CSV table of C-alpha atoms and ligand atoms in Angstrom, one decimal:
chain,number,residue,atom,x,y,z
A,10,MET,CA,-42.0,-15.1,30.5
A,11,SER,CA,-38.4,-14.4,30.6
A,12,LEU,CA,-37.1,-11.7,28.6
A,13,ILE,CA,-35.3,-14.3,26.8
A,14,GLU,CA,-38.8,-16.1,25.9
A,15,ARG,CA,-39.9,-12.7,24.7
A,16,ASP,CA,-36.9,-12.0,22.6
A,17,SER,CA,-37.4,-15.4,20.4
A,18,GLN,CA,-40.6,-14.6,19.6
A,19,HIS,CA,-40.5,-11.4,17.6
A,20,LEU,CA,-36.2,-10.1,17.2
A,21,TRP,CA,-34.0,-10.6,14.6
A,22,HIS,CA,-30.4,-10.5,16.0
A,23,PRO,CA,-27.5,-9.4,14.0
A,24,TYR,CA,-24.9,-11.7,12.7
A,25,THR,CA,-27.0,-15.0,14.4
A,26,GLN,CA,-27.9,-18.2,12.2
A,27,HIS,CA,-30.9,-18.5,15.0
A,28,LYS,CA,-31.7,-22.1,13.8
A,29,THR,CA,-28.5,-22.9,15.7
A,30,ALA,CA,-27.0,-20.3,18.1
A,31,ALA,CA,-27.5,-20.2,21.9
A,32,LEU,CA,-30.0,-18.2,23.1
A,33,PRO,CA,-28.8,-14.4,24.1
A,34,ILE,CA,-28.0,-13.2,27.3
A,35,ALA,CA,-30.5,-10.5,28.4
A,36,ILE,CA,-28.4,-7.9,29.9
A,37,ILE,CA,-30.5,-5.0,32.7
A,38,LYS,CA,-27.9,-3.2,33.6
A,39,GLY,CA,-24.0,-1.8,33.0
A,40,GLU,CA,-21.7,-0.1,35.3
A,41,GLY,CA,-17.7,0.6,34.4
A,42,ALA,CA,-16.7,-2.4,32.5
A,43,LEU,CA,-19.4,-4.6,34.2
A,44,LEU,CA,-22.7,-5.7,33.0
A,45,TRP,CA,-25.1,-7.5,35.3
A,46,ASP,CA,-27.8,-10.2,33.1
A,47,GLU,CA,-31.5,-10.9,34.4
A,48,ASN,CA,-30.3,-13.7,36.8
A,49,ASN,CA,-27.8,-10.9,38.1
A,50,LYS,CA,-25.0,-12.9,37.0
A,51,GLU,CA,-21.6,-10.6,36.4
A,52,TYR,CA,-20.2,-10.1,33.0
A,53,ILE,CA,-16.7,-8.1,32.3
A,54,ASP,CA,-17.3,-6.3,29.1
A,55,ALA,CA,-13.8,-7.1,27.8
A,56,ILE,CA,-14.8,-5.9,24.4
A,57,ALA,CA,-16.1,-2.7,25.4
A,58,SER,CA,-19.4,-4.0,23.7
A,59,TRP,CA,-17.9,-4.3,20.1
A,60,TRP,CA,-15.1,-1.5,20.8
A,61,VAL,CA,-17.7,1.2,21.2
A,62,ASN,CA,-17.4,1.9,25.0
A,63,PRO,CA,-14.1,3.7,26.2
A,64,TYR,CA,-15.0,5.2,29.7
A,65,GLY,CA,-17.4,2.7,30.9
A,66,HIS,CA,-21.3,1.5,30.9
A,67,SER,CA,-24.0,4.4,32.3
A,68,ASN,CA,-21.2,7.0,32.3
A,69,LYS,CA,-22.8,9.8,34.5
A,70,TYR,CA,-20.9,12.4,33.3
A,71,ILE,CA,-21.8,11.5,29.3
A,72,ALA,CA,-25.6,11.1,30.6
A,73,ASP,CA,-25.7,14.3,32.5
A,74,ALA,CA,-24.3,15.9,29.2
A,75,ILE,CA,-27.2,14.0,27.1
A,76,TYR,CA,-30.0,15.0,29.6
A,77,LYS,CA,-29.0,18.5,29.7
A,78,GLN,CA,-29.0,18.5,25.6
A,79,LEU,CA,-31.9,16.8,25.4
A,80,THR,CA,-34.1,19.2,27.6
A,81,THR,CA,-32.7,22.4,25.6
A,82,LEU,CA,-32.6,21.1,22.0
A,83,GLU,CA,-33.1,17.4,21.3
A,84,HIS,CA,-33.0,17.5,17.1
A,85,VAL,CA,-33.3,20.0,14.7
A,86,LEU,CA,-32.8,19.3,11.0
A,87,PHE,CA,-29.4,19.6,9.8
A,88,GLY,CA,-30.4,20.9,6.2
A,89,GLY,CA,-30.7,24.5,6.2
A,90,PHE,CA,-30.5,24.8,9.9
A,91,THR,CA,-27.5,24.3,12.5
A,92,HIS,CA,-26.9,24.4,16.2
A,93,GLU,CA,-23.9,24.9,18.4
A,94,PRO,CA,-23.4,21.2,19.7
A,95,ALA,CA,-22.5,20.4,15.9
A,96,ILE,CA,-20.3,23.7,15.3
A,97,VAL,CA,-17.9,23.2,18.4
A,98,LEU,CA,-17.9,19.1,17.9
A,99,ALA,CA,-16.8,20.2,14.3
A,100,GLU,CA,-13.9,22.8,16.1
A,101,LYS,CA,-12.9,20.4,18.6
A,102,LEU,CA,-12.3,17.6,16.5
A,103,LEU,CA,-10.6,19.1,13.7
A,104,ALA,CA,-8.1,20.5,16.6
A,105,ILE,CA,-7.3,16.8,17.3
A,106,LEU,CA,-7.6,15.3,13.6
A,107,PRO,CA,-4.5,15.4,11.1
A,108,THR,CA,-4.2,18.8,10.3
A,109,ASN,CA,-5.1,18.7,6.5
A,110,GLN,CA,-8.5,17.8,7.7
A,111,LYS,CA,-11.0,20.7,7.3
A,112,LYS,CA,-14.4,19.6,6.9
A,113,VAL,CA,-16.6,17.6,8.8
A,114,PHE,CA,-19.8,15.4,7.4
A,115,PHE,CA,-22.4,13.8,9.8
A,116,SER,CA,-23.9,10.5,9.6
A,117,ASP,CA,-25.3,8.1,11.9
A,118,ASN,CA,-22.6,5.2,12.1
A,119,GLY,CA,-19.3,3.7,10.6
A,120,SER,CA,-21.0,1.9,7.5
A,121,THR,CA,-22.5,5.4,6.7
A,122,SER,CA,-19.3,7.2,7.7
A,123,VAL,CA,-17.9,4.5,4.6
A,124,GLU,CA,-20.5,5.1,2.5
A,125,VAL,CA,-20.1,8.7,2.5
A,126,ALA,CA,-16.2,8.6,1.7
A,127,ILE,CA,-16.7,6.6,-1.3
A,128,LYS,CA,-19.1,8.6,-2.4
A,129,VAL,CA,-17.2,11.3,-2.1
A,130,ALA,CA,-14.0,9.6,-3.7
A,131,LEU,CA,-16.3,9.0,-6.2
A,132,GLN,CA,-18.1,11.7,-7.5
A,133,TYR,CA,-14.8,13.9,-7.2
A,134,PHE,CA,-13.4,12.8,-10.0
A,135,TYR,CA,-17.1,13.0,-11.5
A,136,ASN,CA,-17.1,16.2,-10.5
A,137,LYS,CA,-13.7,16.7,-12.2
A,138,GLY,CA,-14.9,15.1,-15.3
A,139,GLU,CA,-12.5,12.2,-14.9
A,140,LYS,CA,-13.1,8.5,-15.5
A,141,ARG,CA,-11.8,6.9,-11.7
A,142,THR,CA,-14.6,4.0,-10.4
A,143,THR,CA,-12.1,1.6,-8.8
A,144,ILE,CA,-11.5,1.7,-5.2
A,145,ILE,CA,-8.6,0.1,-3.3
A,146,ALA,CA,-8.9,-2.2,-0.2
A,147,PHE,CA,-7.1,-4.6,1.7
A,148,GLU,CA,-7.7,-8.1,1.7
A,149,ASN,CA,-9.8,-9.3,4.6
A,150,ALA,CA,-10.9,-5.6,5.4
A,151,PHE,CA,-14.0,-4.7,7.1
A,152,HIS,CA,-15.7,-1.3,6.2
A,153,GLY,CA,-19.4,-2.6,7.4
A,154,ASP,CA,-22.4,-3.8,6.2
A,155,THR,CA,-24.1,-1.3,3.6
A,156,PHE,CA,-23.5,-1.6,0.3
A,157,ALA,CA,-20.3,0.5,-0.7
A,158,ALA,CA,-19.0,-0.9,2.8
A,159,MET,CA,-19.4,-4.2,2.1
A,160,ALA,CA,-18.0,-4.2,-1.3
A,161,ALA,CA,-14.5,-2.6,0.2
A,162,SER,CA,-15.0,-5.6,3.0
A,163,GLY,CA,-12.9,-8.7,2.0
A,164,ILE,CA,-14.5,-11.2,4.4
A,165,SER,CA,-16.4,-13.3,2.5
A,166,PHE,CA,-18.7,-14.4,5.3
A,167,TYR,CA,-20.5,-11.0,5.3
A,168,THR,CA,-20.6,-10.6,1.9
A,169,GLN,CA,-20.3,-13.8,-0.2
A,170,ALA,CA,-24.3,-13.6,-1.2
A,171,PHE,CA,-24.2,-10.1,-2.7
A,172,GLN,CA,-21.2,-10.9,-4.7
A,173,GLY,CA,-21.3,-9.4,-8.2
A,174,MET,CA,-23.7,-7.0,-7.0
A,175,PHE,CA,-21.1,-4.3,-5.9
A,176,ILE,CA,-18.9,-1.0,-6.8
A,177,ASP,CA,-15.7,-2.2,-8.7
A,178,VAL,CA,-13.2,-3.0,-6.0
A,179,VAL,CA,-9.5,-4.4,-6.3
A,180,ARG,CA,-8.2,-5.6,-3.7
A,181,ILE,CA,-4.4,-5.9,-2.2
A,182,PRO,CA,-2.3,-7.8,0.6
A,183,VAL,CA,-1.8,-6.2,4.1
A,184,PRO,CA,1.5,-5.1,4.5
A,185,ILE,CA,2.5,-7.1,7.7
A,186,LYS,CA,6.0,-7.9,8.7
A,187,GLY,CA,7.4,-9.6,5.8
A,188,GLN,CA,5.1,-8.9,3.3
A,189,GLU,CA,5.6,-4.7,2.6
A,190,GLN,CA,7.0,-5.0,-0.7
A,191,GLU,CA,4.5,-7.4,-2.0
A,192,SER,CA,1.4,-5.1,-0.5
A,193,PHE,CA,3.4,-1.9,-2.5
A,194,ASP,CA,4.2,-4.2,-5.2
A,195,ALA,CA,0.5,-4.6,-5.6
A,196,LEU,CA,-0.2,-1.5,-4.9
A,197,ARG,CA,0.9,0.1,-7.8
A,198,LYS,CA,0.3,-2.4,-10.4
A,199,VAL,CA,-3.5,-2.2,-9.4
A,200,ILE,CA,-3.1,1.8,-9.9
A,201,LYS,CA,-1.7,1.2,-13.0
A,202,ASN,CA,-4.4,-1.3,-14.6
A,203,ASN,CA,-7.7,-0.1,-13.5
A,204,ASN,CA,-8.7,3.7,-13.5
A,205,CYS,CA,-8.8,4.2,-9.3
A,206,ALA,CA,-10.7,6.9,-7.3
A,207,GLY,CA,-9.9,5.8,-3.8
A,208,PHE,CA,-7.8,3.7,-1.4
A,209,ILE,CA,-9.9,2.4,2.1
A,210,PHE,CA,-8.1,1.2,4.9
A,211,GLU,CA,-8.0,0.4,8.2
A,212,PRO,CA,-5.2,2.1,9.7
A,213,LEU,CA,-2.6,0.2,11.5
A,214,VAL,CA,-5.1,-2.6,13.0
A,215,GLN,CA,-7.9,-4.6,11.0
A,216,GLY,CA,-10.2,-5.1,13.6
A,217,ALA,CA,-12.8,-7.6,12.5
A,218,ALA,CA,-10.1,-9.6,10.6
A,219,GLY,CA,-9.1,-10.2,14.2
A,220,MET,CA,-7.1,-7.5,15.5
A,221,VAL,CA,-4.5,-8.3,12.1
A,222,MET,CA,-1.4,-5.4,12.7
A,223,TYR,CA,0.7,-3.7,10.6
A,224,GLU,CA,3.3,-1.0,10.5
A,225,PRO,CA,3.0,2.9,10.4
A,226,GLU,CA,5.9,3.2,8.0
A,227,ALA,CA,4.1,0.3,5.7
A,228,LEU,CA,1.1,2.5,5.3
A,229,ASP,CA,2.7,5.9,5.1
A,230,GLN,CA,4.4,4.0,1.6
A,231,LEU,CA,1.3,2.9,0.5
A,232,ILE,CA,-0.1,6.5,1.2
A,233,GLN,CA,2.7,7.7,-0.8
A,234,ILE,CA,2.1,6.0,-3.9
A,235,CYS,CA,-1.3,6.7,-3.9
A,236,GLN,CA,-0.7,10.5,-3.3
A,237,ASP,CA,1.9,10.4,-6.4
A,238,ASN,CA,-1.0,9.0,-8.4
A,239,LYS,CA,-3.9,11.2,-7.3
A,240,VAL,CA,-5.7,8.4,-5.6
A,241,ILE,CA,-7.2,9.3,-2.5
A,242,THR,CA,-6.8,7.7,0.8
A,243,ILE,CA,-9.4,6.9,3.2
A,244,ALA,CA,-8.3,6.2,6.7
A,245,ASP,CA,-11.4,4.3,8.3
A,246,GLU,CA,-11.0,5.3,12.3
A,247,VAL,CA,-14.3,3.6,13.3
A,248,MET,CA,-12.3,1.0,15.1
A,249,THR,CA,-9.0,2.6,16.1
A,250,GLY,CA,-10.3,5.7,16.8
A,251,PHE,CA,-10.2,7.7,20.3
A,252,GLY,CA,-7.5,6.0,22.1
A,253,LYS,CA,-7.4,2.5,21.0
A,254,THR,CA,-3.6,2.3,19.8
A,255,GLY,CA,-2.8,4.5,22.3
A,256,LYS,CA,-2.6,7.5,20.2
A,257,THR,CA,-6.0,9.8,19.8
A,258,PHE,CA,-5.9,8.2,16.4
A,259,ALA,CA,-4.3,5.3,14.4
A,260,CYS,CA,-3.5,8.3,11.8
A,261,ASP,CA,-0.8,9.8,14.5
A,262,TYR,CA,1.6,7.2,14.4
A,263,LEU,CA,2.0,8.2,10.5
A,264,ALA,CA,4.3,10.6,8.4
A,265,GLN,CA,1.9,10.9,6.1
A,266,LYS,CA,-1.8,12.4,6.3
A,267,PRO,CA,-4.8,10.6,4.9
A,268,ASP,CA,-7.1,12.9,2.5
A,269,MET,CA,-10.4,11.5,4.0
A,270,MET,CA,-11.2,10.0,8.0
A,271,CYS,CA,-14.2,7.7,9.3
A,272,LEU,CA,-15.0,7.7,12.8
A,273,SER,CA,-18.1,6.3,14.3
A,274,LYS,CA,-17.9,3.5,17.8
A,275,ALA,CA,-16.4,5.3,20.6
A,276,LEU,CA,-17.2,9.1,19.1
A,277,THR,CA,-20.1,9.4,21.7
A,278,GLY,CA,-18.1,7.1,24.2
A,279,GLY,CA,-20.4,4.1,23.2
A,280,THR,CA,-23.8,5.7,24.0
A,281,ILE,CA,-26.0,7.3,20.9
A,282,PRO,CA,-25.5,6.2,17.2
A,283,MET,CA,-23.4,9.0,15.1
A,284,ALA,CA,-20.8,9.0,12.6
A,285,ILE,CA,-18.3,11.5,11.1
A,286,THR,CA,-16.3,11.9,7.9
A,287,THR,CA,-13.7,14.0,7.2
A,288,PHE,CA,-12.0,15.8,4.1
A,289,THR,CA,-9.5,17.9,3.2
A,290,GLN,CA,-10.3,21.5,1.6
A,291,ASP,CA,-9.4,20.4,-1.7
A,292,LEU,CA,-12.3,17.4,-1.6
A,293,PHE,CA,-14.5,19.6,-0.4
A,294,ASP,CA,-13.8,22.2,-3.1
A,295,ALA,CA,-14.6,19.7,-5.9
A,296,PHE,CA,-18.1,19.9,-4.7
A,297,TYR,CA,-18.4,23.8,-4.3
A,298,ASP,CA,-19.9,25.2,-7.4
A,299,ASP,CA,-22.8,27.5,-9.1
A,300,ASP,CA,-24.0,23.8,-10.4
A,301,ILE,CA,-26.4,22.1,-7.9
A,302,ASN,CA,-25.1,18.9,-9.7
A,303,LYS,CA,-21.9,19.4,-8.1
A,304,ALA,CA,-23.3,19.2,-4.7
A,305,LEU,CA,-23.0,15.9,-2.2
A,306,PHE,CA,-26.6,14.8,-2.5
A,307,HIS,CA,-26.1,12.6,0.3
A,308,GLY,CA,-27.9,13.0,4.5
A,309,HIS,CA,-29.8,11.2,6.9
A,310,THR,CA,-32.7,12.2,9.0
A,311,PHE,CA,-30.4,12.4,12.2
A,312,THR,CA,-27.9,14.2,10.7
A,313,ALA,CA,-25.9,16.1,13.5
A,314,ASN,CA,-28.4,15.0,16.2
A,315,PRO,CA,-27.6,17.8,18.5
A,316,THR,CA,-27.7,14.8,21.9
A,317,GLY,CA,-25.4,13.0,19.7
A,318,CYS,CA,-23.1,15.7,19.7
A,319,ALA,CA,-23.5,16.8,23.3
A,320,ALA,CA,-22.4,13.0,24.2
A,321,ALA,CA,-19.5,13.2,21.9
A,322,LEU,CA,-18.3,16.7,23.3
A,323,ALA,CA,-18.5,14.8,26.7
A,324,SER,CA,-16.8,11.7,25.6
A,325,LEU,CA,-13.8,14.7,24.1
A,326,SER,CA,-13.7,15.7,27.2
A,327,LEU,CA,-13.3,12.8,29.2
A,328,LEU,CA,-10.7,11.0,26.7
A,329,GLU,CA,-8.4,14.4,27.3
A,330,THR,CA,-8.7,14.3,31.2
A,331,SER,CA,-5.1,12.8,32.6
A,332,ALA,CA,-6.6,9.9,34.4
A,333,MET,CA,-8.0,8.7,31.0
A,334,GLN,CA,-4.9,9.1,29.1
A,335,HIS,CA,-2.6,7.2,32.0
A,336,ASN,CA,-5.5,4.3,32.1
A,337,LEU,CA,-4.4,4.1,28.0
A,338,VAL,CA,-0.7,3.7,29.6
A,339,ARG,CA,-1.6,1.2,32.0
A,340,ILE,CA,-3.8,-0.8,30.5
A,341,ASN,CA,-1.1,-1.3,27.4
A,342,LYS,CA,1.8,-2.0,30.0
A,343,SER,CA,-0.6,-4.7,31.2
A,344,HIS,CA,-0.9,-6.4,28.1
A,345,LEU,CA,2.8,-6.2,27.4
A,346,ASP,CA,3.2,-8.2,30.4
A,347,PHE,CA,0.2,-10.5,29.5
A,348,LYS,CA,2.3,-11.4,26.3
A,349,LYS,CA,5.2,-11.8,27.7
A,350,ARG,CA,3.8,-14.5,30.4
A,351,ILE,CA,1.9,-15.9,27.5
A,352,GLU,CA,3.5,-16.0,24.5
A,353,ASN,CA,5.4,-19.0,24.7
A,354,HIS,CA,2.5,-21.0,25.5
A,355,PRO,CA,2.6,-24.5,23.2
A,356,MET,CA,-0.8,-23.5,22.5
A,357,VAL,CA,-0.3,-20.1,21.3
A,358,THR,CA,1.0,-19.1,17.8
A,359,ALA,CA,1.1,-15.2,18.1
A,360,THR,CA,0.8,-12.6,20.1
A,361,ARG,CA,0.4,-9.0,19.4
A,362,VAL,CA,-0.4,-5.7,21.3
A,363,LEU,CA,-0.7,-2.2,20.2
A,364,GLY,CA,-2.2,0.4,22.8
A,365,VAL,CA,-5.3,-1.2,24.8
A,366,ILE,CA,-5.4,-4.0,21.9
A,367,PHE,CA,-4.2,-7.3,23.0
A,368,ALA,CA,-4.7,-10.3,20.4
A,369,LEU,CA,-3.1,-14.0,20.6
A,370,GLU,CA,-3.7,-16.8,18.0
A,371,ILE,CA,-4.3,-20.6,19.1
A,372,LYS,CA,-2.8,-23.2,17.5
A,373,THR,CA,-5.1,-25.0,15.2
A,374,GLU,CA,-4.9,-28.7,13.1
A,375,THR,CA,-7.0,-27.2,10.6
A,376,SER,CA,-7.8,-23.4,9.8
A,377,ALA,CA,-10.6,-22.2,12.2
A,378,SER,CA,-13.7,-20.8,10.6
A,379,TYR,CA,-14.7,-17.5,11.5
A,380,TYR,CA,-17.8,-18.6,13.8
A,381,GLY,CA,-16.4,-22.5,13.9
A,382,THR,CA,-16.6,-25.1,16.5
A,383,LEU,CA,-13.5,-23.6,18.6
A,384,ARG,CA,-14.2,-20.4,18.3
A,385,ASN,CA,-18.0,-21.4,19.7
A,386,ARG,CA,-16.1,-23.3,22.7
A,387,LEU,CA,-14.2,-20.4,23.4
A,388,TYR,CA,-16.8,-18.2,23.5
A,389,ASP,CA,-19.1,-20.3,26.0
A,390,PHE,CA,-16.2,-20.7,28.3
A,391,PHE,CA,-15.7,-17.3,28.5
A,392,ILE,CA,-19.7,-16.5,28.9
A,393,GLU,CA,-19.8,-19.3,31.6
A,394,ASN,CA,-16.6,-17.6,33.6
A,395,GLY,CA,-18.2,-14.2,33.1
A,396,VAL,CA,-16.2,-12.7,30.6
A,397,ILE,CA,-17.6,-10.9,27.3
A,398,LEU,CA,-15.0,-11.8,24.5
A,399,ARG,CA,-16.0,-12.6,20.8
A,400,PRO,CA,-13.1,-14.4,19.4
A,401,VAL,CA,-12.3,-14.6,15.6
A,402,GLY,CA,-12.0,-18.0,14.5
A,403,ASN,CA,-8.4,-19.1,16.3
A,404,ILE,CA,-8.1,-15.3,17.5
A,405,VAL,CA,-8.8,-14.2,21.0
A,406,TYR,CA,-8.3,-10.5,21.1
A,407,ILE,CA,-9.3,-8.2,24.5
A,408,LEU,CA,-10.3,-4.3,23.8
A,409,PRO,CA,-11.3,-3.3,27.1
A,410,PRO,CA,-13.5,0.1,28.1
A,411,TYR,CA,-10.1,2.5,29.4
A,412,VAL,CA,-11.7,2.1,32.8
A,413,ILE,CA,-11.5,-1.5,33.5
A,414,THR,CA,-9.7,-2.2,37.0
A,415,ASP,CA,-6.3,-3.8,37.4
A,416,ALA,CA,-8.1,-6.8,39.0
A,417,GLN,CA,-11.0,-6.7,36.0
A,418,LEU,CA,-8.0,-6.9,33.7
A,419,GLN,CA,-6.4,-9.5,35.6
A,420,LYS,CA,-9.3,-12.0,35.5
A,421,VAL,CA,-9.4,-11.3,32.0
A,422,TYR,CA,-5.9,-12.5,31.3
A,423,GLU,CA,-6.8,-15.8,33.7
A,424,VAL,CA,-9.6,-17.0,32.1
A,425,VAL,CA,-7.9,-16.5,28.8
A,426,GLU,CA,-5.1,-18.6,30.1
A,427,SER,CA,-7.7,-21.2,31.5
A,428,ALA,CA,-9.2,-21.1,28.0
A,429,LEU,CA,-5.7,-22.7,26.8
A,430,GLU,CA,-5.9,-25.7,28.5
A,431,ILE,CA,-9.4,-26.9,27.4
A,432,VAL,CA,-8.6,-26.2,23.9
B,10,LIG,C1,-17.6,-1.3,13.0
B,10,LIG,C2,-16.6,-1.1,11.9
B,10,LIG,C3,-17.6,-0.1,10.9
B,10,LIG,C4,-19.3,-0.4,10.8
B,10,LIG,O1,-20.0,0.3,12.0
B,10,LIG,P1,-21.1,0.1,12.3
B,10,LIG,O2,-21.4,1.6,12.9
B,10,LIG,O3,-21.2,-1.1,12.6
B,10,LIG,O4,-22.2,0.4,10.9
B,10,LIG,C5,-16.6,0.1,9.6
B,10,LIG,N1,-15.4,0.3,9.7
B,10,LIG,C6,-15.0,-0.6,10.8
B,10,LIG,C7,-13.1,-0.4,10.7
B,10,LIG,C8,-15.3,-1.2,11.6
B,10,LIG,O5,-14.5,-1.4,12.7
């Protein structure tokens, strides 16, 4: 039996309607920006395997760091114990995060980093004896699939079966160009009419919504409004972190600083599941008390897994090399050239670039659904042509590993361009 036949006997895949979905592709090997399936067909991974892999598949440097850690101390519980990889990682991260970030809490994935952030925002006010229970989030946000993260997420596709079972979330419009004032006004009104604890947002780019982008000045303004009203701000950098926007963090474009940050995805270079939520001293202090009930009673078995920390440390060193920083500039330039070439195409209604992220919107008669026919035709076309891209409705985006070669990147552009001829 082939791997695919064996897969379909026992496995249940994410975001998949198994009755109608095409069979998965069995990947047996990866190197750099390339993946190979069981028939040895080659693919360019133009979305860095769901935005996790900046430094290339099967990266030797990260693998060596993992092996070294695995054979020194693979894991130890983090309740009542600590270890050097977690300490060094916290030191290194805090040195590059916005300067108000002082404390680091570990978990396992982007969703749990968001759960931790939302729980801390809610318990912060609980500990202070203040009734604030509403969380503010953007329309079409995506913050993950666990319950609080899902509550904060606004894409109905992911959450509609659970409506009515969520914590209290109020939504405001994203301040895209021309709609900034509407967003500011909505935020002021929401804060006035609710007991708001926190505001969670994807800074500058809403990934799962289709790489929707907005300006740092607008986010600065929203953060300022929150600060004026003592509403805690949470920057979900799970997607944008570690270089994707051209700076180390999207928040580096801001004049303001968020109170909390969520990190995952590229944290370990796409090797080991791990996430981090970071906090200001003021947030930590609200839990620091003689009363044990004021502590944060949250944890995961694999919290601060040393092997994950070692992978994260190796990843950070790679990101800091001048070669990797040069890649960010190279890919951005290349995206801007492609944008120029394609933006006037009759089938293209919008294009956007920030850092290594490129997105274009394809003209459609009706509004394209998230996993609709157009999306599936595009997806199949890309796969046939050996390029892994997962369009969101009528939006095609590219978010490659930073190590993608110029030739590979040009092939991705060419395939996207020819896809416009088939729609
Ligand atoms: C992917 C993502 C998450 C969820 O991360 P998981 O590791 O899939 O749980 C949360 N927030 C943002 C912005 C993301 O892109």
